[in-house]
Amino acid sequence: MADERLIAALDVHTMDDVKRLVTTLGDSVTYYKVGMELFYGVGAQVVTWLREQDKDVFLDLKLHDIPNTAAGGICSLMRLGATMLNVHASGGYAMMKTACDRMHAEAAELGVKCPKLIAVTVLTSINQDDWRDMGLALQIKSAVVRLSRLAQKAGLDGVVASAQEASLIREACGKDFLIVTPGIRPAGSDTHDQSRVATPTSALTDGATHLVIGRPIYAAADPKAAAEKIINEMEKVR
C-alpha cells in the first residue's frame, strides 16, 4: 500500500538503525530521506544500501556555496544514485543553474538517469519573527514564491517549502513543478521544532507533490502502523 508521495525521514544515527526501521516498514514505504546527521555519520553506504533494497532516496544535504563548488558537490552526490538532491535557493540563480547544468551534462556523459534537483526556499523551522530578526523585509510567503520562481528559471525540478506556501508556489510555477514539504504532522501530533506545519491532507490539497515525514513514523510505538495510517489519510487526495 506504499504511496510514492510519502518520503519517510531516516532521522536515525547508525546503519543498524536504518536497516531496522526500513525492514520494519517493509513494503509500506518506498521513498526515504537521508539527511545530514545520518549521511555525515555513516557515509555513502546508506544510499547504496537503500538503492539495493529498491528504495528511492532523497539525499537532503542542502548544498550552498559558490557556483563551481556547489556544482562539483552535486555531481559527486549524483554518482551515488540518489533519486533527488537539493541546494539552497538562497545561493542564487548562478549557483542553481550551474549545479543543474553540470549535473545533467555529467549524467548524460555517464549514461545514467539524472536525479531530480530541487531547492530549499525557507526552512520550516523559521517563523516570521525569526525572518525579521535576520533583517529580511519581505513576508516569508513572498520570499518563498520569489525563490521558487528563481529555482524554476534556473532549470530546477522543484523546491522544498512549507505546505503553507504550497498553493502559492503551485499558482506561480505551474502543475509540473515539484513541491516537497517537510513539517508534516498528522492531526493531533506535536509540532516539535517546526513552526510552519500542516497535515498530510491539507498539504496535498494545497499542491504538495511529496510529504517528508519523520518523527510521527520513526518515533511511533508501531512505525509501520503509523506510516499506513498516514498513507490512508493521503489517499483521500489524488
Coordinates of N, CA and C in Angstrom, one line a residue:
M1 N 0.8 -1.2 0.0 CA 0.0 0.0 0.0 C 0.9 1.3 0.0
A2 N 2.1 1.1 -0.4 CA 3.0 2.3 -0.4 C 2.4 3.4 -1.3
D3 N 2.7 4.6 -0.9 CA 2.4 5.8 -1.7 C 3.6 6.6 -2.0
E4 N 4.0 6.7 -3.3 CA 5.3 7.3 -3.7 C 5.4 8.8 -3.3
R5 N 4.3 9.3 -2.8 CA 4.3 10.7 -2.4 C 4.8 10.9 -1.0
L6 N 4.9 9.8 -0.3 CA 5.4 9.8 1.1 C 6.9 9.5 1.1
I7 N 7.7 10.5 1.7 CA 9.1 10.3 1.9 C 9.3 10.2 3.4
A8 N 9.7 9.0 3.9 CA 10.0 8.8 5.3 C 11.4 9.2 5.6
A9 N 11.5 10.1 6.6 CA 12.8 10.6 7.0 C 13.5 9.7 7.9
L10 N 14.7 9.3 7.5 CA 15.6 8.4 8.3 C 16.4 9.3 9.2
D11 N 15.7 9.9 10.2 CA 16.4 10.7 11.2 C 16.9 9.8 12.3
V12 N 17.8 8.9 11.9 CA 18.4 7.9 12.9 C 19.9 8.1 12.8
H13 N 20.7 7.3 13.5 CA 22.1 7.6 13.7 C 23.1 6.5 13.1
T14 N 22.6 5.3 12.9 CA 23.5 4.2 12.5 C 22.9 3.4 11.4
M15 N 23.7 2.6 10.7 CA 23.2 1.7 9.7 C 22.3 0.6 10.3
D16 N 22.6 0.2 11.5 CA 21.7 -0.7 12.2 C 20.3 -0.1 12.4
D17 N 20.3 1.1 12.8 CA 19.0 1.8 13.0 C 18.3 1.9 11.6
V18 N 19.0 2.2 10.6 CA 18.4 2.3 9.2 C 17.8 1.0 8.8
K19 N 18.6 -0.1 8.9 CA 18.1 -1.4 8.5 C 16.9 -1.8 9.3
R20 N 17.0 -1.5 10.6 CA 15.9 -2.0 11.5 C 14.6 -1.3 11.1
L21 N 14.6 0.1 10.8 CA 13.4 0.8 10.5 C 12.9 0.5 9.1
V22 N 13.8 0.4 8.1 CA 13.4 0.1 6.8 C 12.8 -1.3 6.7
T23 N 13.4 -2.3 7.4 CA 12.8 -3.6 7.5 C 11.5 -3.6 8.1
T24 N 11.3 -2.9 9.2 CA 10.0 -2.8 9.9 C 9.0 -2.2 9.0
L25 N 9.3 -1.2 8.3 CA 8.3 -0.5 7.4 C 8.0 -1.4 6.1
G26 N 8.9 -2.2 5.7 CA 8.7 -3.1 4.6 C 8.2 -2.4 3.4
D27 N 7.2 -3.0 2.8 CA 6.6 -2.5 1.5 C 5.7 -1.3 1.7
S28 N 5.5 -0.9 2.9 CA 4.7 0.3 3.2 C 5.3 1.6 2.7
V29 N 6.6 1.6 2.7 CA 7.4 2.9 2.3 C 8.4 2.5 1.2
T30 N 8.4 3.3 0.2 CA 9.4 3.0 -0.9 C 10.3 4.2 -1.1
Y31 N 10.1 5.3 -0.4 CA 10.9 6.5 -0.6 C 11.4 7.0 0.8
Y32 N 12.7 7.3 0.9 CA 13.3 7.7 2.1 C 14.2 8.9 2.0
K33 N 14.2 9.7 3.0 CA 15.1 10.9 3.1 C 16.3 10.6 3.9
V34 N 17.4 10.9 3.4 CA 18.7 10.8 4.1 C 19.2 12.2 4.3
G35 N 19.3 12.6 5.6 CA 19.7 14.0 5.9 C 21.2 14.0 6.4
M36 N 21.6 15.2 6.8 CA 23.0 15.5 7.2 C 23.5 14.6 8.3
E37 N 22.8 14.5 9.4 CA 23.3 13.7 10.5 C 23.6 12.3 10.2
L38 N 22.7 11.6 9.4 CA 22.9 10.2 9.1 C 24.0 10.1 8.0
F39 N 23.9 11.0 7.0 CA 24.9 10.8 5.9 C 26.3 11.1 6.4
Y40 N 26.5 12.2 7.3 CA 27.8 12.5 7.8 C 28.3 11.5 8.8
G41 N 27.4 10.7 9.4 CA 27.7 9.7 10.3 C 28.2 8.4 9.7
V42 N 27.4 8.0 8.7 CA 27.7 6.6 8.1 C 28.2 6.7 6.6
G43 N 28.1 7.8 6.0 CA 28.6 8.0 4.7 C 27.7 7.4 3.6
A44 N 28.3 7.3 2.4 CA 27.5 6.9 1.2 C 26.9 5.5 1.2
Q45 N 27.4 4.7 2.2 CA 26.8 3.3 2.2 C 25.3 3.3 2.4
V46 N 24.8 4.3 3.1 CA 23.3 4.3 3.4 C 22.6 4.5 2.1
V47 N 23.1 5.3 1.1 CA 22.4 5.5 -0.1 C 22.5 4.2 -0.9
T48 N 23.7 3.6 -1.0 CA 23.9 2.4 -1.7 C 23.0 1.3 -1.2
W49 N 22.9 1.1 0.1 CA 22.1 0.1 0.7 C 20.6 0.3 0.4
L50 N 20.1 1.5 0.5 CA 18.7 1.7 0.2 C 18.4 1.5 -1.3
R51 N 19.3 1.8 -2.2 CA 19.1 1.5 -3.6 C 19.1 0.0 -3.8
E52 N 19.9 -0.7 -3.1 CA 20.0 -2.2 -3.2 C 18.6 -2.8 -2.8
Q53 N 17.9 -2.1 -1.9 CA 16.6 -2.5 -1.4 C 15.5 -2.0 -2.3
D54 N 15.9 -1.4 -3.5 CA 15.0 -0.9 -4.4 C 14.1 0.3 -3.9
K55 N 14.8 1.1 -3.0 CA 14.1 2.3 -2.4 C 14.6 3.5 -3.1
D56 N 13.7 4.5 -3.3 CA 14.1 5.8 -3.8 C 14.7 6.6 -2.6
V57 N 15.6 7.5 -3.0 CA 16.4 8.2 -1.9 C 16.4 9.7 -2.2
F58 N 15.9 10.5 -1.3 CA 16.0 12.0 -1.3 C 17.2 12.3 -0.4
L59 N 18.3 12.7 -1.0 CA 19.6 13.0 -0.3 C 19.5 14.5 0.0
D60 N 19.2 14.7 1.3 CA 18.8 16.1 1.7 C 20.0 16.7 2.4
L61 N 21.0 17.2 1.6 CA 22.2 17.8 2.1 C 22.3 19.3 1.9
K62 N 21.3 19.9 1.2 CA 21.2 21.4 1.1 C 22.5 22.1 0.8
L63 N 23.1 21.8 -0.4 CA 24.3 22.4 -0.7 C 24.1 23.9 -0.9
H64 N 25.1 24.7 -0.5 CA 25.1 26.2 -0.6 C 26.5 26.7 -0.6
D65 N 27.0 27.1 -1.8 CA 28.4 27.5 -1.9 C 28.5 28.3 -3.2
I66 N 29.7 28.7 -3.5 CA 29.9 29.4 -4.8 C 29.5 28.4 -5.9
P67 N 29.1 28.9 -7.1 CA 28.6 28.0 -8.2 C 29.4 26.8 -8.5
N68 N 30.7 27.0 -8.7 CA 31.5 25.9 -9.1 C 31.6 24.8 -8.1
T69 N 31.8 25.2 -6.8 CA 31.9 24.3 -5.7 C 30.5 23.5 -5.5
A70 N 29.4 24.2 -5.6 CA 28.1 23.6 -5.4 C 27.9 22.6 -6.6
A71 N 28.3 23.0 -7.8 CA 28.1 22.1 -8.9 C 28.9 20.8 -8.8
G72 N 30.2 21.0 -8.3 CA 31.0 19.8 -8.1 C 30.5 18.9 -7.1
G73 N 30.0 19.5 -6.0 CA 29.4 18.7 -5.0 C 28.2 17.9 -5.4
I74 N 27.3 18.6 -6.2 CA 26.1 17.9 -6.7 C 26.5 16.8 -7.6
C75 N 27.5 17.0 -8.5 CA 27.9 15.9 -9.4 C 28.5 14.7 -8.6
S76 N 29.2 15.0 -7.5 CA 29.7 13.9 -6.7 C 28.6 13.1 -6.1
L77 N 27.6 13.8 -5.6 CA 26.4 13.1 -5.0 C 25.6 12.4 -6.0
M78 N 25.5 13.0 -7.2 CA 24.7 12.4 -8.3 C 25.2 11.0 -8.6
R79 N 26.5 10.7 -8.5 CA 27.1 9.4 -8.8 C 26.7 8.4 -7.8
L80 N 26.1 8.7 -6.6 CA 25.7 7.8 -5.6 C 24.4 7.1 -6.0
G81 N 23.7 7.7 -6.9 CA 22.4 7.0 -7.3 C 21.2 7.5 -6.6
A82 N 21.2 8.6 -5.9 CA 20.0 9.1 -5.2 C 19.0 9.5 -6.3
T83 N 17.7 9.5 -5.9 CA 16.6 9.9 -6.7 C 16.5 11.4 -6.8
M84 N 16.8 12.1 -5.7 CA 16.6 13.5 -5.6 C 17.6 14.2 -4.8
L85 N 18.1 15.3 -5.2 CA 19.2 16.1 -4.5 C 18.7 17.5 -4.3
N86 N 19.3 18.3 -3.4 CA 18.9 19.7 -3.2 C 20.0 20.6 -2.9
V87 N 19.7 21.9 -3.2 CA 20.6 23.0 -2.9 C 19.8 24.1 -2.2
H88 N 20.4 25.1 -1.6 CA 19.7 26.2 -1.0 C 19.4 27.2 -2.1
A89 N 18.1 27.6 -2.3 CA 17.8 28.6 -3.3 C 18.5 30.0 -3.0
S90 N 18.8 30.2 -1.7 CA 19.4 31.5 -1.3 C 20.8 31.6 -1.8
G91 N 21.4 30.5 -2.4 CA 22.7 30.5 -3.0 C 22.6 31.3 -4.3
G92 N 21.4 31.6 -4.9 CA 21.3 32.4 -6.0 C 21.1 31.7 -7.3
Y93 N 20.7 32.5 -8.3 CA 20.5 31.9 -9.7 C 21.7 31.2 -10.3
A94 N 22.8 31.9 -10.2 CA 24.0 31.3 -10.9 C 24.4 30.0 -10.3
M95 N 24.3 29.9 -8.9 CA 24.7 28.7 -8.3 C 23.7 27.5 -8.7
M96 N 22.4 27.8 -8.7 CA 21.4 26.8 -9.0 C 21.6 26.4 -10.5
K97 N 21.7 27.3 -11.4 CA 21.8 27.0 -12.8 C 23.1 26.2 -13.1
T98 N 24.2 26.6 -12.5 CA 25.5 25.9 -12.7 C 25.4 24.5 -12.2
A99 N 24.8 24.3 -11.0 CA 24.7 22.9 -10.5 C 23.8 22.1 -11.3
C100 N 22.7 22.7 -11.8 CA 21.7 21.9 -12.6 C 22.3 21.5 -13.9
D101 N 22.9 22.5 -14.6 CA 23.5 22.2 -15.9 C 24.6 21.2 -15.9
R102 N 25.5 21.3 -14.9 CA 26.6 20.4 -14.8 C 26.1 19.0 -14.4
M103 N 25.1 18.9 -13.5 CA 24.6 17.6 -13.2 C 24.0 16.9 -14.4
H104 N 23.2 17.6 -15.2 CA 22.6 17.0 -16.3 C 23.7 16.6 -17.4
A105 N 24.7 17.4 -17.6 CA 25.7 17.1 -18.5 C 26.5 15.9 -18.1
E106 N 26.8 15.8 -16.8 CA 27.6 14.7 -16.3 C 26.8 13.4 -16.4
A107 N 25.5 13.4 -16.0 CA 24.6 12.3 -16.1 C 24.6 11.7 -17.5
A108 N 24.4 12.7 -18.5 CA 24.4 12.3 -19.9 C 25.7 11.6 -20.3
E109 N 26.8 12.2 -19.9 CA 28.1 11.6 -20.2 C 28.3 10.2 -19.6
L110 N 27.8 10.0 -18.4 CA 28.0 8.7 -17.8 C 26.9 7.7 -18.2
G111 N 25.9 8.2 -18.9 CA 24.8 7.4 -19.3 C 23.9 6.8 -18.2
V112 N 23.7 7.7 -17.2 CA 22.9 7.3 -16.0 C 21.7 8.2 -15.9
K113 N 20.7 7.8 -15.2 CA 19.5 8.6 -15.0 C 19.8 9.8 -14.1
C114 N 19.4 10.9 -14.6 CA 19.7 12.1 -13.8 C 18.7 12.3 -12.6
P115 N 19.2 12.5 -11.4 CA 18.2 12.7 -10.3 C 17.5 14.1 -10.5
K116 N 16.4 14.2 -9.7 CA 15.7 15.5 -9.7 C 16.6 16.4 -8.8
L117 N 16.6 17.7 -9.1 CA 17.3 18.7 -8.3 C 16.3 19.7 -7.9
I118 N 16.2 19.9 -6.6 CA 15.2 20.9 -6.0 C 16.0 21.9 -5.1
A119 N 15.3 23.0 -4.8 CA 15.9 24.0 -4.0 C 15.2 24.3 -2.7
V120 N 15.9 24.4 -1.6 CA 15.3 24.7 -0.3 C 14.9 26.2 -0.3
T121 N 13.7 26.6 0.0 CA 13.3 28.0 0.0 C 13.6 28.6 1.4
V122 N 12.7 28.5 2.3 CA 12.8 29.0 3.7 C 12.6 27.8 4.6
L123 N 13.5 27.5 5.5 CA 13.4 26.4 6.4 C 12.1 26.5 7.2
T124 N 11.4 25.3 7.4 CA 10.1 25.3 8.0 C 10.2 25.5 9.5
S125 N 11.4 25.6 10.1 CA 11.6 25.9 11.5 C 11.6 27.5 11.7
I126 N 11.7 28.2 10.6 CA 11.7 29.7 10.7 C 10.3 30.3 10.7
N127 N 10.1 31.1 11.7 CA 8.8 31.9 11.7 C 9.0 33.3 11.3
Q128 N 8.0 34.1 11.2 CA 8.1 35.5 10.7 C 9.0 36.3 11.7
D129 N 9.0 36.1 13.0 CA 9.8 36.8 13.9 C 11.3 36.5 13.6
D130 N 11.6 35.2 13.4 CA 13.0 34.8 13.1 C 13.4 35.5 11.8
W131 N 12.5 35.5 10.8 CA 12.8 36.1 9.5 C 13.1 37.6 9.6
R132 N 12.3 38.3 10.4 CA 12.5 39.7 10.6 C 13.9 40.0 11.4
D133 N 14.2 39.1 12.3 CA 15.4 39.3 13.1 C 16.7 39.1 12.2
M134 N 16.5 38.4 11.1 CA 17.6 38.2 10.1 C 17.7 39.4 9.2
G135 N 16.8 40.4 9.4 CA 16.9 41.6 8.6 C 16.3 41.6 7.2
L136 N 15.3 40.6 7.1 CA 14.7 40.4 5.8 C 13.3 41.0 5.8
A137 N 13.1 41.9 4.8 CA 11.9 42.7 4.8 C 10.6 42.0 4.3
L138 N 10.8 41.2 3.3 CA 9.7 40.5 2.7 C 9.0 39.6 3.6
Q139 N 7.7 39.4 3.5 CA 7.0 38.3 4.2 C 7.5 37.0 3.7
I140 N 7.5 36.0 4.6 CA 8.1 34.7 4.3 C 7.4 34.2 3.0
K141 N 6.1 34.2 2.9 CA 5.4 33.7 1.8 C 5.8 34.3 0.5
S142 N 6.0 35.6 0.5 CA 6.5 36.3 -0.7 C 7.9 35.9 -1.1
A143 N 8.8 35.7 -0.1 CA 10.1 35.3 -0.3 C 10.2 33.9 -0.9
V144 N 9.3 33.0 -0.4 CA 9.3 31.6 -0.9 C 8.8 31.6 -2.3
V145 N 7.8 32.3 -2.7 CA 7.4 32.4 -4.1 C 8.5 32.9 -5.0
R146 N 9.2 34.0 -4.5 CA 10.2 34.5 -5.4 C 11.4 33.5 -5.6
L147 N 11.8 32.8 -4.5 CA 12.8 31.9 -4.6 C 12.4 30.7 -5.5
S148 N 11.1 30.3 -5.4 CA 10.6 29.2 -6.2 C 10.7 29.6 -7.7
R149 N 10.3 30.8 -8.0 CA 10.4 31.2 -9.4 C 11.8 31.2 -9.9
L150 N 12.7 31.7 -9.0 CA 14.1 31.7 -9.4 C 14.7 30.3 -9.6
A151 N 14.3 29.4 -8.8 CA 14.7 28.0 -9.0 C 14.2 27.4 -10.3
Q152 N 12.9 27.7 -10.6 CA 12.4 27.2 -11.9 C 13.1 27.9 -13.1
K153 N 13.4 29.1 -13.0 CA 14.1 29.8 -14.0 C 15.5 29.2 -14.3
A154 N 16.1 28.7 -13.2 CA 17.5 28.1 -13.2 C 17.4 26.7 -13.8
G155 N 16.2 26.1 -14.0 CA 16.1 24.8 -14.6 C 15.8 23.7 -13.6
L156 N 15.7 24.0 -12.3 CA 15.5 23.0 -11.3 C 14.1 22.4 -11.4
D157 N 13.9 21.2 -10.8 CA 12.6 20.5 -10.9 C 11.6 20.9 -9.9
G158 N 12.0 21.6 -8.8 CA 11.1 21.9 -7.8 C 11.8 22.6 -6.6
V159 N 11.0 22.6 -5.5 CA 11.5 23.3 -4.3 C 11.1 22.5 -3.0
V160 N 11.8 22.8 -1.9 CA 11.4 22.3 -0.6 C 10.8 23.6 0.0
A161 N 9.6 23.4 0.5 CA 8.9 24.6 1.1 C 7.8 24.1 2.1
S162 N 7.4 25.0 3.0 CA 6.3 24.7 3.9 C 5.0 24.5 3.1
A163 N 4.2 23.5 3.6 CA 2.9 23.3 2.9 C 2.1 24.6 3.0
Q164 N 2.3 25.5 3.9 CA 1.6 26.7 4.0 C 1.8 27.6 2.8
E165 N 2.9 27.4 2.0 CA 3.2 28.2 0.8 C 2.9 27.4 -0.4
A166 N 2.4 26.1 -0.3 CA 2.3 25.2 -1.5 C 1.3 25.8 -2.5
S167 N 0.2 26.3 -2.1 CA -0.8 26.8 -3.1 C -0.2 28.0 -3.9
L168 N 0.5 28.8 -3.2 CA 1.1 30.0 -3.9 C 2.2 29.6 -4.9
I169 N 3.0 28.6 -4.5 CA 4.0 28.1 -5.4 C 3.4 27.4 -6.6
R170 N 2.3 26.6 -6.4 CA 1.6 25.9 -7.5 C 1.1 27.0 -8.5
E171 N 0.5 28.0 -7.9 CA 0.0 29.0 -8.8 C 1.1 29.7 -9.6
A172 N 2.2 30.0 -9.0 CA 3.3 30.7 -9.6 C 4.1 29.9 -10.6
C173 N 4.2 28.6 -10.3 CA 5.2 27.7 -11.0 C 4.5 26.6 -11.9
G174 N 3.2 26.5 -11.8 CA 2.6 25.5 -12.7 C 2.5 24.1 -12.1
K175 N 1.8 23.3 -12.9 CA 1.4 22.0 -12.4 C 2.5 20.9 -12.3
D176 N 3.6 21.1 -13.1 CA 4.6 20.1 -13.1 C 5.8 20.3 -12.2
F177 N 5.7 21.4 -11.4 CA 6.8 21.8 -10.5 C 6.7 21.0 -9.2
L178 N 7.8 20.3 -8.8 CA 7.7 19.5 -7.6 C 7.7 20.5 -6.3
I179 N 6.9 20.1 -5.4 CA 6.8 20.8 -4.1 C 6.9 19.8 -3.0
V180 N 8.1 19.8 -2.4 CA 8.4 18.8 -1.3 C 8.3 19.5 0.0
T181 N 7.4 18.9 0.8 CA 7.0 19.6 2.1 C 7.4 18.9 3.3
P182 N 8.4 19.4 4.1 CA 8.6 18.9 5.4 C 7.6 19.5 6.4
G183 N 7.8 19.3 7.7 CA 6.9 19.9 8.7 C 5.5 19.3 8.6
I184 N 5.4 18.1 8.2 CA 4.0 17.5 8.1 C 3.8 16.7 9.4
R185 N 2.6 17.0 9.9 CA 2.2 16.4 11.2 C 0.8 15.9 11.1
P186 N 0.5 14.6 11.3 CA -0.9 14.1 11.3 C -1.6 14.9 12.4
A187 N -2.9 15.0 12.2 CA -3.8 15.7 13.2 C -3.5 15.2 14.6
G188 N -3.3 16.2 15.5 CA -3.1 15.8 16.9 C -1.6 15.6 17.3
S189 N -0.7 15.6 16.3 CA 0.7 15.4 16.6 C 1.4 16.6 17.2
D190 N 2.5 16.4 17.9 CA 3.3 17.5 18.4 C 4.1 18.1 17.3
T191 N 4.2 19.5 17.2 CA 4.9 20.1 16.2 C 6.4 20.1 16.4
H192 N 6.9 19.8 17.6 CA 8.3 19.8 18.0 C 9.0 21.1 17.5
D193 N 10.1 20.9 16.7 CA 10.9 22.1 16.3 C 10.4 22.8 15.0
Q194 N 9.3 22.4 14.5 CA 8.7 23.0 13.3 C 7.8 24.2 13.6
S195 N 7.9 25.2 12.8 CA 7.0 26.4 13.1 C 5.8 26.4 12.1
R196 N 6.1 26.1 10.8 CA 5.1 26.2 9.7 C 4.7 24.8 9.3
V197 N 3.7 24.3 9.9 CA 3.3 22.8 9.8 C 2.0 22.7 9.1
A198 N 1.7 21.5 8.7 CA 0.4 21.2 8.0 C 0.1 19.7 8.2
T199 N -1.1 19.3 8.0 CA -1.5 17.9 8.0 C -1.2 17.3 6.6
P200 N -1.1 16.0 6.4 CA -0.9 15.4 5.1 C -2.0 15.8 4.1
T201 N -3.3 15.7 4.6 CA -4.4 16.1 3.6 C -4.3 17.5 3.2
S202 N -4.1 18.4 4.1 CA -4.1 19.8 3.7 C -2.9 20.2 2.8
A203 N -1.8 19.5 3.1 CA -0.6 19.8 2.2 C -0.8 19.3 0.8
L204 N -1.4 18.1 0.6 CA -1.6 17.6 -0.7 C -2.7 18.4 -1.4
T205 N -3.7 18.8 -0.7 CA -4.8 19.6 -1.3 C -4.3 20.9 -1.8
D206 N -3.3 21.5 -1.1 CA -2.7 22.8 -1.4 C -1.7 22.7 -2.5
G207 N -1.3 21.5 -3.0 CA -0.4 21.4 -4.1 C 0.9 20.7 -3.9
A208 N 1.1 20.2 -2.7 CA 2.4 19.5 -2.4 C 2.4 18.2 -3.3
T209 N 3.6 17.8 -3.8 CA 3.8 16.6 -4.5 C 4.4 15.5 -3.7
H210 N 5.2 15.8 -2.6 CA 5.8 14.9 -1.8 C 5.7 15.4 -0.3
L211 N 5.5 14.5 0.6 CA 5.5 14.8 2.0 C 6.6 14.2 2.7
V212 N 7.5 14.9 3.4 CA 8.6 14.4 4.2 C 8.1 14.2 5.7
I213 N 8.0 13.0 6.1 CA 7.5 12.8 7.5 C 8.5 11.9 8.3
G214 N 9.0 12.4 9.4 CA 10.0 11.7 10.2 C 9.4 11.2 11.5
R215 N 9.5 12.1 12.5 CA 9.2 11.7 13.9 C 7.8 11.0 14.1
P216 N 6.8 11.4 13.4 CA 5.5 10.7 13.6 C 5.5 9.2 13.1
I217 N 6.6 8.9 12.3 CA 6.7 7.5 11.9 C 7.8 6.8 12.7
Y218 N 9.0 7.3 12.7 CA 10.1 6.5 13.4 C 10.0 6.5 14.9
A219 N 9.3 7.5 15.5 CA 9.2 7.5 17.0 C 7.9 6.9 17.4
A220 N 7.1 6.3 16.5 CA 5.8 5.7 16.9 C 6.1 4.3 17.5
A221 N 5.2 3.9 18.4 CA 5.3 2.6 19.0 C 5.3 1.5 17.9
D222 N 4.5 1.7 16.9 CA 4.4 0.8 15.8 C 4.6 1.6 14.5
P223 N 5.9 1.8 14.0 CA 6.2 2.6 12.9 C 5.4 2.3 11.6
K224 N 5.2 1.0 11.4 CA 4.5 0.5 10.2 C 3.1 0.9 10.2
A225 N 2.4 0.7 11.4 CA 1.0 1.1 11.5 C 0.9 2.6 11.4
A226 N 1.9 3.4 11.9 CA 1.8 4.9 11.8 C 1.9 5.3 10.4
A227 N 2.9 4.7 9.6 CA 3.0 5.0 8.2 C 1.8 4.7 7.4
E228 N 1.2 3.5 7.7 CA 0.0 3.1 6.9 C -1.2 4.0 7.3
K229 N -1.3 4.5 8.5 CA -2.3 5.4 8.8 C -2.2 6.8 8.1
I230 N -0.9 7.2 7.9 CA -0.7 8.4 7.2 C -1.0 8.2 5.7
I231 N -0.6 7.0 5.2 CA -0.9 6.7 3.8 C -2.4 6.7 3.5
N232 N -3.2 6.1 4.4 CA -4.6 6.1 4.3 C -5.2 7.5 4.3
E233 N -4.6 8.4 5.0 CA -5.0 9.8 5.0 C -4.7 10.5 3.7
M234 N -3.5 10.2 3.2 CA -3.0 10.7 1.9 C -3.9 10.3 0.8
E235 N -4.4 9.1 0.8 CA -5.1 8.5 -0.3 C -6.5 9.2 -0.5
K236 N -6.9 10.0 0.4 CA -8.1 10.8 0.3 C -7.9 11.9 -0.8
V237 N -6.6 12.2 -1.1 CA -6.3 13.3 -2.0 C -5.5 12.7 -3.2
R238 N -6.1 12.8 -4.4 CA -5.4 12.3 -5.6 C -5.5 13.3 -6.7

